[in-house]
GROMACS .gro file of C-alpha atoms in nm:
model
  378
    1UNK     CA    1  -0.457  -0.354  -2.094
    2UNK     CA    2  -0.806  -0.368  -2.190
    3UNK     CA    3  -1.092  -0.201  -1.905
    4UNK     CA    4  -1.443  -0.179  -1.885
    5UNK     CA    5  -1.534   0.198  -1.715
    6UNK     CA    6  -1.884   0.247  -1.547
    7UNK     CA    7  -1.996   0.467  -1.324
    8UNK     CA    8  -2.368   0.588  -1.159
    9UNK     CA    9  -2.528   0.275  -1.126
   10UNK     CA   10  -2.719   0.440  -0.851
   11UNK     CA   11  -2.840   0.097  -0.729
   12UNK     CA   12  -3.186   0.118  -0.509
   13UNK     CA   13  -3.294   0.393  -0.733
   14UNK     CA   14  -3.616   0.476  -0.785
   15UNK     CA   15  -3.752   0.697  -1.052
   16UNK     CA   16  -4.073   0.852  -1.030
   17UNK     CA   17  -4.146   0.632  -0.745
   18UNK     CA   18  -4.073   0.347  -0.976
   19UNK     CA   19  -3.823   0.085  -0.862
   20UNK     CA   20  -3.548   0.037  -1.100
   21UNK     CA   21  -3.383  -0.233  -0.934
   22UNK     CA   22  -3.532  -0.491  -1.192
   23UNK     CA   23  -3.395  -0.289  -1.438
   24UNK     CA   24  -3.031  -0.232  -1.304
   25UNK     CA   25  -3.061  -0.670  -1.235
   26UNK     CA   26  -3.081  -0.664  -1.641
   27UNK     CA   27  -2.851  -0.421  -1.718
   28UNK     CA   28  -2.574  -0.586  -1.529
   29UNK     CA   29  -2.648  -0.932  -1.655
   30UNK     CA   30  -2.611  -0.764  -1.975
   31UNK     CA   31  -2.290  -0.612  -1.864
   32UNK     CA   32  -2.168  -0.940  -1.757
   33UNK     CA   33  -2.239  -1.124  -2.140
   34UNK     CA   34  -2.059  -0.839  -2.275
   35UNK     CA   35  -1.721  -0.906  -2.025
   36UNK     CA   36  -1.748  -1.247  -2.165
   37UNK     CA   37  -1.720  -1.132  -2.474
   38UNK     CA   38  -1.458  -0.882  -2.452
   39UNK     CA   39  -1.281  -1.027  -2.184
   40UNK     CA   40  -1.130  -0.696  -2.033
   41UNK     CA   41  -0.876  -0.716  -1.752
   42UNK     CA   42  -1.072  -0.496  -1.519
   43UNK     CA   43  -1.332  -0.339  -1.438
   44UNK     CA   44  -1.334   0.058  -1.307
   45UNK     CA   45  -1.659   0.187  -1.125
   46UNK     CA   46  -1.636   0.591  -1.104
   47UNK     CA   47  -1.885   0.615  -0.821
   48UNK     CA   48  -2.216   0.645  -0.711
   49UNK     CA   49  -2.239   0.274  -0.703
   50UNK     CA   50  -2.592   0.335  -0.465
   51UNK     CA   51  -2.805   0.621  -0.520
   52UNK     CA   52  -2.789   0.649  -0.117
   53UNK     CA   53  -2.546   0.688   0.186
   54UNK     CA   54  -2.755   0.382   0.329
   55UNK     CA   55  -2.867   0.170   0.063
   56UNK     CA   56  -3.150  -0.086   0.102
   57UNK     CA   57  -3.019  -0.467   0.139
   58UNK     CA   58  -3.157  -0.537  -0.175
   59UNK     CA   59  -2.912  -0.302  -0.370
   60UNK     CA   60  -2.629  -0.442  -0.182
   61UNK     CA   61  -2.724  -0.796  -0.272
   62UNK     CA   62  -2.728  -0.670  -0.608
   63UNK     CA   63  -2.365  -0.540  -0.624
   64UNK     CA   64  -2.216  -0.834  -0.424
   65UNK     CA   65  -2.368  -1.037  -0.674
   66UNK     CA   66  -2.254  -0.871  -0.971
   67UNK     CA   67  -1.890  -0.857  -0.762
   68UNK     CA   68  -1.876  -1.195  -0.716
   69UNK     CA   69  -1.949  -1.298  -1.089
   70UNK     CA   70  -1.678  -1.044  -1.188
   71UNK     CA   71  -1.432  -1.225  -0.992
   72UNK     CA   72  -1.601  -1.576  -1.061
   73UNK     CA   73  -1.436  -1.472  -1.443
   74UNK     CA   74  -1.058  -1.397  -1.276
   75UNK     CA   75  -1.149  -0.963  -1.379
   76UNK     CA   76  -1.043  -0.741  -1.172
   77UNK     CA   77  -1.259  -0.439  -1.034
   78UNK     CA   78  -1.167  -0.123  -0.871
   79UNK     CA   79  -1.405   0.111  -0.734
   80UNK     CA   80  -1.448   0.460  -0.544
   81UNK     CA   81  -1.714   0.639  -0.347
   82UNK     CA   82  -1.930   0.943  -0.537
   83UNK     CA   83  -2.142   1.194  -0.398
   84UNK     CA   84  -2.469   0.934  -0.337
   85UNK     CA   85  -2.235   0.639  -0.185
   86UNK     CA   86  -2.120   0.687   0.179
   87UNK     CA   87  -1.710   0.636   0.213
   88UNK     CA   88  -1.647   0.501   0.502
   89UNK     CA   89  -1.931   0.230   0.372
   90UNK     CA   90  -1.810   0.163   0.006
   91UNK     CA   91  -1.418   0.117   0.192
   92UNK     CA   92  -1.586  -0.148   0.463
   93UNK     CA   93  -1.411  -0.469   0.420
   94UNK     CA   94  -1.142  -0.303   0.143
   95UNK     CA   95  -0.834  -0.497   0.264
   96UNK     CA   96  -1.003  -0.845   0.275
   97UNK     CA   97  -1.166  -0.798  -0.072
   98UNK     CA   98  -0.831  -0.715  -0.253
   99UNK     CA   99  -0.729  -1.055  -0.193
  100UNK     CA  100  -0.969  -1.126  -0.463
  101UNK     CA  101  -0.851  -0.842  -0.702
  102UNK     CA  102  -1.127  -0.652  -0.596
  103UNK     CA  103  -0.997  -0.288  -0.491
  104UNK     CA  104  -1.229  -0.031  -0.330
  105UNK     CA  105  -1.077   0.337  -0.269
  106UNK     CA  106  -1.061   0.389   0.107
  107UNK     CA  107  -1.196   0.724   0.274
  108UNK     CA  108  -0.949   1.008   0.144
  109UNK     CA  109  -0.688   1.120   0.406
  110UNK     CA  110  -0.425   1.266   0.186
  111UNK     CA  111  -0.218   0.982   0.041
  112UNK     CA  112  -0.391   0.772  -0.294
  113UNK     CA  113  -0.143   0.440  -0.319
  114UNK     CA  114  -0.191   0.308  -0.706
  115UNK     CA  115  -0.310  -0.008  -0.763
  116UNK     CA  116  -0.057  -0.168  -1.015
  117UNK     CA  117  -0.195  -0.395  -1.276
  118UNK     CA  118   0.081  -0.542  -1.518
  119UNK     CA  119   0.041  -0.620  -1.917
  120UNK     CA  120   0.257  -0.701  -2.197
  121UNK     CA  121   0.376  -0.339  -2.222
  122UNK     CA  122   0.465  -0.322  -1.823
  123UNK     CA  123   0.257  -0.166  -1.546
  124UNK     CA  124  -0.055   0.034  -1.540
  125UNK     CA  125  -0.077   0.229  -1.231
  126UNK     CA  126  -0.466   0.298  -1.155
  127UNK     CA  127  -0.527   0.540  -0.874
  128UNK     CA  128  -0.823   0.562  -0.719
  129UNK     CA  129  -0.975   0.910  -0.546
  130UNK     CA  130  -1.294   0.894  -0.443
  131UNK     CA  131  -1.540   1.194  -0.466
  132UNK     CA  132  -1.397   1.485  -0.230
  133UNK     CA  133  -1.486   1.831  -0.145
  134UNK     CA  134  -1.224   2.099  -0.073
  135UNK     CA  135  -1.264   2.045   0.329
  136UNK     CA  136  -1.103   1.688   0.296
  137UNK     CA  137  -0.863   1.785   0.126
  138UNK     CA  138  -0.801   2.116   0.347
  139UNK     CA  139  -0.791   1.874   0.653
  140UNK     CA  140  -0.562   1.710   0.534
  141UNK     CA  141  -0.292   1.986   0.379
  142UNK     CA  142  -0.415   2.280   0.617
  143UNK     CA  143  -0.085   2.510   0.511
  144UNK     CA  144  -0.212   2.474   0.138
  145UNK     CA  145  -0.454   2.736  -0.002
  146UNK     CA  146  -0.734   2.477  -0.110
  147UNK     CA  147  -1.028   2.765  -0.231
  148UNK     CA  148  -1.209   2.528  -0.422
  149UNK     CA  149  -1.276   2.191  -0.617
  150UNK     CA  150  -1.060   2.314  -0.853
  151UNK     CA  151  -0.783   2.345  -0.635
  152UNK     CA  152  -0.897   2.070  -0.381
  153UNK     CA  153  -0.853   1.799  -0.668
  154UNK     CA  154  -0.529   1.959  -0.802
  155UNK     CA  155  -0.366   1.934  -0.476
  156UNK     CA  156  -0.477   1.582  -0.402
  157UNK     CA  157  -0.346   1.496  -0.762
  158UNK     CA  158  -0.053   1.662  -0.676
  159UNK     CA  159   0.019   1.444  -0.411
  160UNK     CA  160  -0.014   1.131  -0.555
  161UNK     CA  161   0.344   0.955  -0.663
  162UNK     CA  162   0.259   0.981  -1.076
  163UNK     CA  163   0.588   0.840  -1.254
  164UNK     CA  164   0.536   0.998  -1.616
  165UNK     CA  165   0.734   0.748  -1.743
  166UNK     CA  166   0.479   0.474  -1.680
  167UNK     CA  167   0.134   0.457  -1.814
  168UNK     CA  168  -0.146   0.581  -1.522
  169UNK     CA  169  -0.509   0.593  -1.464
  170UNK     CA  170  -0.723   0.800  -1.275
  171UNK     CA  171  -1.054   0.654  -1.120
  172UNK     CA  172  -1.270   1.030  -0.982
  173UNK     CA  173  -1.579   1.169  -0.922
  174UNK     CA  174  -1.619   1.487  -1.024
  175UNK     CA  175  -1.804   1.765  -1.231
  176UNK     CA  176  -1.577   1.867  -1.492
  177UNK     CA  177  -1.618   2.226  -1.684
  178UNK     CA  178  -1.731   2.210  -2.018
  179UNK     CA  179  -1.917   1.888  -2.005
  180UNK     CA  180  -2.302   1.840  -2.074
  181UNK     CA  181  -2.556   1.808  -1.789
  182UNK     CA  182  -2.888   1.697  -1.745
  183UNK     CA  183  -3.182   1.735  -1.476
  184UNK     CA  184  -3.101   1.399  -1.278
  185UNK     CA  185  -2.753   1.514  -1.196
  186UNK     CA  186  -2.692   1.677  -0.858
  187UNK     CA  187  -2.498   2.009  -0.893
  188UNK     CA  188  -2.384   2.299  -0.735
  189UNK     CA  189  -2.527   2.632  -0.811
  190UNK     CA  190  -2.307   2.849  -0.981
  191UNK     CA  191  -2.107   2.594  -1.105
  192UNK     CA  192  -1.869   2.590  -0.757
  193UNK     CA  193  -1.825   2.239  -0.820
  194UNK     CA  194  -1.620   2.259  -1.192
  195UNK     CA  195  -1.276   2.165  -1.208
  196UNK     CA  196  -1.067   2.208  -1.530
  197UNK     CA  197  -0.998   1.893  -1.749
  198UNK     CA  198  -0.650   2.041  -1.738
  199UNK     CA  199  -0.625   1.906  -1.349
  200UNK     CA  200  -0.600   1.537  -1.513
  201UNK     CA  201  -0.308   1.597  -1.750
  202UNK     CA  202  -0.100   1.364  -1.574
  203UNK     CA  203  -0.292   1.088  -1.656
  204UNK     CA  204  -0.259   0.843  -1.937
  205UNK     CA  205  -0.687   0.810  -1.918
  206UNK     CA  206  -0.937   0.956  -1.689
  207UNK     CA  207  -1.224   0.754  -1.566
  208UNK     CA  208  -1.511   1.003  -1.465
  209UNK     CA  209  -1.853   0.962  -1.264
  210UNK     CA  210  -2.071   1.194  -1.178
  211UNK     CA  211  -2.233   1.307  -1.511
  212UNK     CA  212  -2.511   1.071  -1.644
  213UNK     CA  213  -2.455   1.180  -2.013
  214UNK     CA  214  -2.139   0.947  -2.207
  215UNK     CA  215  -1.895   1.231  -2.366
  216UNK     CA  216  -1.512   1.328  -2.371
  217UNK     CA  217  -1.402   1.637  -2.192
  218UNK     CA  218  -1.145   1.781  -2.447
  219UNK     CA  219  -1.021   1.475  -2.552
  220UNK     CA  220  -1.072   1.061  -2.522
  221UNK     CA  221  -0.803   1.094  -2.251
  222UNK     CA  222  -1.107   1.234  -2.003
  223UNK     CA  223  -1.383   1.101  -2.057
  224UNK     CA  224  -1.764   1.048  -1.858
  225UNK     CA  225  -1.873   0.690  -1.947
  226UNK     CA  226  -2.230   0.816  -1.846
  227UNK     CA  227  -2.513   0.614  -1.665
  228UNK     CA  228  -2.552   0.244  -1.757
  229UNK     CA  229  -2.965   0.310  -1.731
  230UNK     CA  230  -3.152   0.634  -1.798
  231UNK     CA  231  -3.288   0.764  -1.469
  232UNK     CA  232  -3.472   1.103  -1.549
  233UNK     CA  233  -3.630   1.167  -1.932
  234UNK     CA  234  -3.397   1.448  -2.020
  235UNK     CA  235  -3.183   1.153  -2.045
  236UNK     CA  236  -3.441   1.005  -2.336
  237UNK     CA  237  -3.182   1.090  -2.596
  238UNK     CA  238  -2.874   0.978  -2.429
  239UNK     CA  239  -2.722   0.618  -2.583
  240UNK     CA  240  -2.625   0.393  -2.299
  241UNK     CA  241  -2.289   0.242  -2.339
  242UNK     CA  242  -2.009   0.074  -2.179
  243UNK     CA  243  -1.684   0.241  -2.243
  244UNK     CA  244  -1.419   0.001  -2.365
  245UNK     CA  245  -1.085   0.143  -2.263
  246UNK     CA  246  -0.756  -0.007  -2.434
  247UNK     CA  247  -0.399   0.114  -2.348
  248UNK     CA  248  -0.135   0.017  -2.525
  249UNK     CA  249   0.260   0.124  -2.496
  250UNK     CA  250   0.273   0.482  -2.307
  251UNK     CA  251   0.067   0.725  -2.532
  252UNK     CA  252  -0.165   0.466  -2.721
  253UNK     CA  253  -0.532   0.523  -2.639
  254UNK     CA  254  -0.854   0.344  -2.798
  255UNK     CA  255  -1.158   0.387  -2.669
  256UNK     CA  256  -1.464   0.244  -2.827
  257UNK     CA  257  -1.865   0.183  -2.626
  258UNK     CA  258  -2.057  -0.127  -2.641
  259UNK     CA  259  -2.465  -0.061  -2.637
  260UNK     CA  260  -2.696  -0.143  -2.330
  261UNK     CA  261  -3.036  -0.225  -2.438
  262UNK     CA  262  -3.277  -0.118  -2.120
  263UNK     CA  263  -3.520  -0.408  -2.025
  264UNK     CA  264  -3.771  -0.137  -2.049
  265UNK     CA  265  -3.675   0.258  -2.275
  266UNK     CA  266  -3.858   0.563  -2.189
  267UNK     CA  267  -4.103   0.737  -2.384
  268UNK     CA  268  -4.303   1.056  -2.404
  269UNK     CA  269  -4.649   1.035  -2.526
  270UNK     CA  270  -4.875   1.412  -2.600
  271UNK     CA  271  -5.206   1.406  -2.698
  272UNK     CA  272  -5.566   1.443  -2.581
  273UNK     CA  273  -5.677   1.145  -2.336
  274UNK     CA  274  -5.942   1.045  -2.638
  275UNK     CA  275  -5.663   0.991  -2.864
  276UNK     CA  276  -5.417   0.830  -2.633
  277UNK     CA  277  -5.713   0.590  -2.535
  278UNK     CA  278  -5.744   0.522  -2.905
  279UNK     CA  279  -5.622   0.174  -3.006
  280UNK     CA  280  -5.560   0.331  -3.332
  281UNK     CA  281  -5.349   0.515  -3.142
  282UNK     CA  282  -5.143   0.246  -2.975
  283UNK     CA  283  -5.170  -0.034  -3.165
  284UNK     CA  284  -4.795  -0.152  -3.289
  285UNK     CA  285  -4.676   0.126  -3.023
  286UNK     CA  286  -4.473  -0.108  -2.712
  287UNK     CA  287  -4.681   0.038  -2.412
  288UNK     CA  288  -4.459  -0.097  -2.181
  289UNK     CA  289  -4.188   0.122  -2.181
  290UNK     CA  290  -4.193   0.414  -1.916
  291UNK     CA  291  -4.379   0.678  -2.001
  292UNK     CA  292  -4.404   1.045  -1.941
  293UNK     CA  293  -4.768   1.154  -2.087
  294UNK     CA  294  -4.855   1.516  -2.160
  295UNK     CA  295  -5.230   1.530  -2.192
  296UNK     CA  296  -5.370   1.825  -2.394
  297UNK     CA  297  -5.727   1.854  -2.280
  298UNK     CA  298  -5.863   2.182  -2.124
  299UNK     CA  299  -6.012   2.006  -1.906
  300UNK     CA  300  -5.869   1.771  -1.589
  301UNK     CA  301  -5.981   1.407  -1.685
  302UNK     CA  302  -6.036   1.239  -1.354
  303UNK     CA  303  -5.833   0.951  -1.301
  304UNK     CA  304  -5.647   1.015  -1.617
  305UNK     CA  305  -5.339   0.875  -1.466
  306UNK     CA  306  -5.539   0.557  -1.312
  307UNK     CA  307  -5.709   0.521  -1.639
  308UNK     CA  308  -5.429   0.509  -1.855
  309UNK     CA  309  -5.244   0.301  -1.703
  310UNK     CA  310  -5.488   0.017  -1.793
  311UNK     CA  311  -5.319   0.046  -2.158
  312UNK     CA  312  -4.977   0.216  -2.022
  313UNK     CA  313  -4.914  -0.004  -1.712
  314UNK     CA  314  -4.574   0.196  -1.648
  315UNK     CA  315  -4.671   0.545  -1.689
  316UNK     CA  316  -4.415   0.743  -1.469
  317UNK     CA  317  -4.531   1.118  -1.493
  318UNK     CA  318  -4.878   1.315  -1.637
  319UNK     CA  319  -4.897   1.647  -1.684
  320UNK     CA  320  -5.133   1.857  -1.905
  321UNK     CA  321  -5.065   2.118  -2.165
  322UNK     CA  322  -5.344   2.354  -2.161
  323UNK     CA  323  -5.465   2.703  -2.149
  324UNK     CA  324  -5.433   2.677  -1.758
  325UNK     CA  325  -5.139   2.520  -1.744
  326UNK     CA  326  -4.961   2.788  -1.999
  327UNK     CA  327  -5.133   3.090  -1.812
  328UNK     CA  328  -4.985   3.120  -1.489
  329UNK     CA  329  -5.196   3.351  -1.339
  330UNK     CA  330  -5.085   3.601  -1.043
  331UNK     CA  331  -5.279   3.672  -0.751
  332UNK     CA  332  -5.387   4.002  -0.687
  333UNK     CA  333  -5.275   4.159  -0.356
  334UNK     CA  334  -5.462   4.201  -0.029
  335UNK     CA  335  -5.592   4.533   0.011
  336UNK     CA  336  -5.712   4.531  -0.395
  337UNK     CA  337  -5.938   4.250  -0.350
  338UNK     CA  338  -6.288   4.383  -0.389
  339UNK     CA  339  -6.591   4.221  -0.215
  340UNK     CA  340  -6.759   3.970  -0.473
  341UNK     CA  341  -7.074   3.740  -0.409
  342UNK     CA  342  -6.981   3.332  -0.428
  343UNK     CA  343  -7.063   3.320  -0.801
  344UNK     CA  344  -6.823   3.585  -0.887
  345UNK     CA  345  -6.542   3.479  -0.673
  346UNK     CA  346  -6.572   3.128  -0.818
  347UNK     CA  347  -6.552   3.272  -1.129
  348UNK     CA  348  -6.237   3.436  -1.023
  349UNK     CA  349  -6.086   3.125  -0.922
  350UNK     CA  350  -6.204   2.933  -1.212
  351UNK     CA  351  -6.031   3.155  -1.440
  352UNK     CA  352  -5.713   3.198  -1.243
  353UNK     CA  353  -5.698   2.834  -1.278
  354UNK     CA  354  -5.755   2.717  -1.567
  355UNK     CA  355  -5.697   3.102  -1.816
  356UNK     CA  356  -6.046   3.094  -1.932
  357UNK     CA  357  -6.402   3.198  -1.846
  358UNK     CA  358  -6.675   2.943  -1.723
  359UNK     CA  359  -6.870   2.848  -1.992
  360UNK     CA  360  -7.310   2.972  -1.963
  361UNK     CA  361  -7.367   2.586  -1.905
  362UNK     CA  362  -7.068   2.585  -1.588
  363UNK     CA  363  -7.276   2.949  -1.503
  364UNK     CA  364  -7.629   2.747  -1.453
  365UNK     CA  365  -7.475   2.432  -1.274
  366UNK     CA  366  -7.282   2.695  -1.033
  367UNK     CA  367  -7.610   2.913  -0.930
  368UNK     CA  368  -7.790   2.598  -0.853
  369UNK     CA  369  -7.539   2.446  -0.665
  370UNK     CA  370  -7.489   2.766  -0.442
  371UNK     CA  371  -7.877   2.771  -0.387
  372UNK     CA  372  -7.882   2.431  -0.276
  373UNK     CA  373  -7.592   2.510  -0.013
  374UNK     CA  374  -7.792   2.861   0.092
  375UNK     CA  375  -8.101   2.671   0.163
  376UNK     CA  376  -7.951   2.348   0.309
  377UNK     CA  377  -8.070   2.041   0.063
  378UNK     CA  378  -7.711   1.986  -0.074
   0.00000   0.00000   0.00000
């Protein structure tokens, strides 16, 4: 039994204010060549299918689209809810769709039924649990002690009818302790959110969403496919994939990831806005990618952003590395602030901003300015 395993598509996205539903359009066309290539038997999508409880009808049309070319090639899919998608929407229409082999988890309320897909080596029992805190679980087992996720997840597992005799999968959504994060993931502080990798030994192969980076959790047998698109730069590094999941006879595991090439990569760019202007600079370089861009100068160019983006049309994010920025200057309180005259609390601010002195020439341009005002010409 051969699956594909995604997860976070986050469709509707934006990044930076940046649309990425272009980009996701790509990525699952890509996804799409590579099922008719490897011609798995189905698909498994480990949540967060929208990046929002109510997605915008242009992200829908995008999944029921990519749904309907999934089935159009006789694979199967089978999806749950994460912590962006909104249950009760993502289980709308479930019982028609399976018709079509297309399987949606419904809202949790205590009992997961497997969906049982059959191979050469007998069934493969897939259960699906969609992302759940410990008070759906608690309303649904109020005389268990459910204290956590940890415990939340190992009672609903324990609850489902697992036959360790046959081969099963579990389809979750959940942060799993031990496993690598990054700053586009939405966490709890403190880490209240973990559960144990141990909660999943049951299960023949663990399909994970939640995390955006692609990694096992102990072994293959758990494993976060990650994000099919990178959706914050501390994800620059990460190598998009599609998990390739093969299960044999009971006990044989393969795993192996197929490459996504974005439509457009991310990029960071540092430098002074003379040298990043330079076509020395970017000549060869493919200034279309997104790009975060640290400028360098001590002083704010204006319209640096505007400007740029003449030569780096998709520039996501500025900031500047400079004295001021590195200084962080505190302000003094209340009742120690002295009375100054306008030059020197200008002065004051000047420095506190920007971690340096004005310069004799900024001295001259201020006093004349502040005249001006005083006598009413400016």
């Amino acid at each position: 039994m051969k699956f594909f395993h995604l997860s976070d598509l986050h469709l509707g996205k934006r990044v930076n204010e940046f649309s990425m539903l272009e980009d996701q359009r790509y990525i699952l066309d890509q996804i799409l060549s590579l099922a008719d290539a490897e011609q798995p038997d189905a698909v498994l999508i480990a949540g967060d299918i929208y990046d929002k409880p109510v997605p915008p009808a242009e992200a829908v049309a995008l999944f029921d689209a990519f749904l309907s070319e999934l089935v159009r090639r006789h694979i199967k899919v089978l999806a749950i809810g994460g912590n962006h998608d909104s249950p009760e929407r993502i289980a709308f229409g479930a019982d028609l769709m399976c018709g079509s082999g297309v399987y949606f988890a419904p809202v949790y309320h205590g009992c997961v039924e497997p969906v049982t897909l059959t191979d050469s080596f007998g069934p493969v029992r897939v259960f699906l649990l969609p992302f759940i805190k410990p008070a759906h679980v608690r309303a649904c087992f109020p005389e268990e002690e459910i204290d956590g996720y940890a415990s939340a997840v190992r009672s609903a597992i324990a609850h489902m009818a697992v036959n360790p005799a046959e081969r099963n999968v579990l389809v979750t959504h959940q942060f799993v302790a031990g496993a690598q994060t990054c700053e586009s993931e939405e966490l709890t502080v403190g880490g209240a959110d973990q559960v144990p990798a141990t909660v999943f030994d049951p299960f023949d192969y663990t399909a994970l969403g939640h995390l955006h980076g692609p990694q096992n959790i102990g072994s293959a047998r758990v494993r976060y496919c990650g994000t099919p698109l990178k959706y914050s730069f501390s994800e620059m590094k990460h190598h998009k994939s599609v998990t390739v999941v093969q299960l044999g006879e009971k006990g044989a595991l393969d795993i192996r990831t197929l490459p996504l090439i974005p439509r457009r990569d991310l990029a960071e760019l540092r430098g002074t806005y003379m040298q990043l202007a330079e076509r020395s600079f970017y000549s060869g370089l493919d200034t279309q990618r997104y790009f975060h861009i640290t400028l360098t100068d001590e002083e704010d160019v204006p319209d640096a952003i505007g400007r740029l983006r003449a030569i780096y049309p998709n520039i996501m994010k500025l900031d500047y590395d400079n004295a001021r920025t590195r200084g962080g200057g505190t302000l003094l309180p209340l009742e120690q602030v002295q009375p100054q005259s306008p030059e020197e609390l200008f002065a004051a601010f000047y420095r506190q901003q920007n971690n340096r002195e004005l310069s004799p020439e900024q001295r001259g341009c201020l006093a004349d300015l502040i005249e001006k005002i005083w006598e009413g010409d400016a």
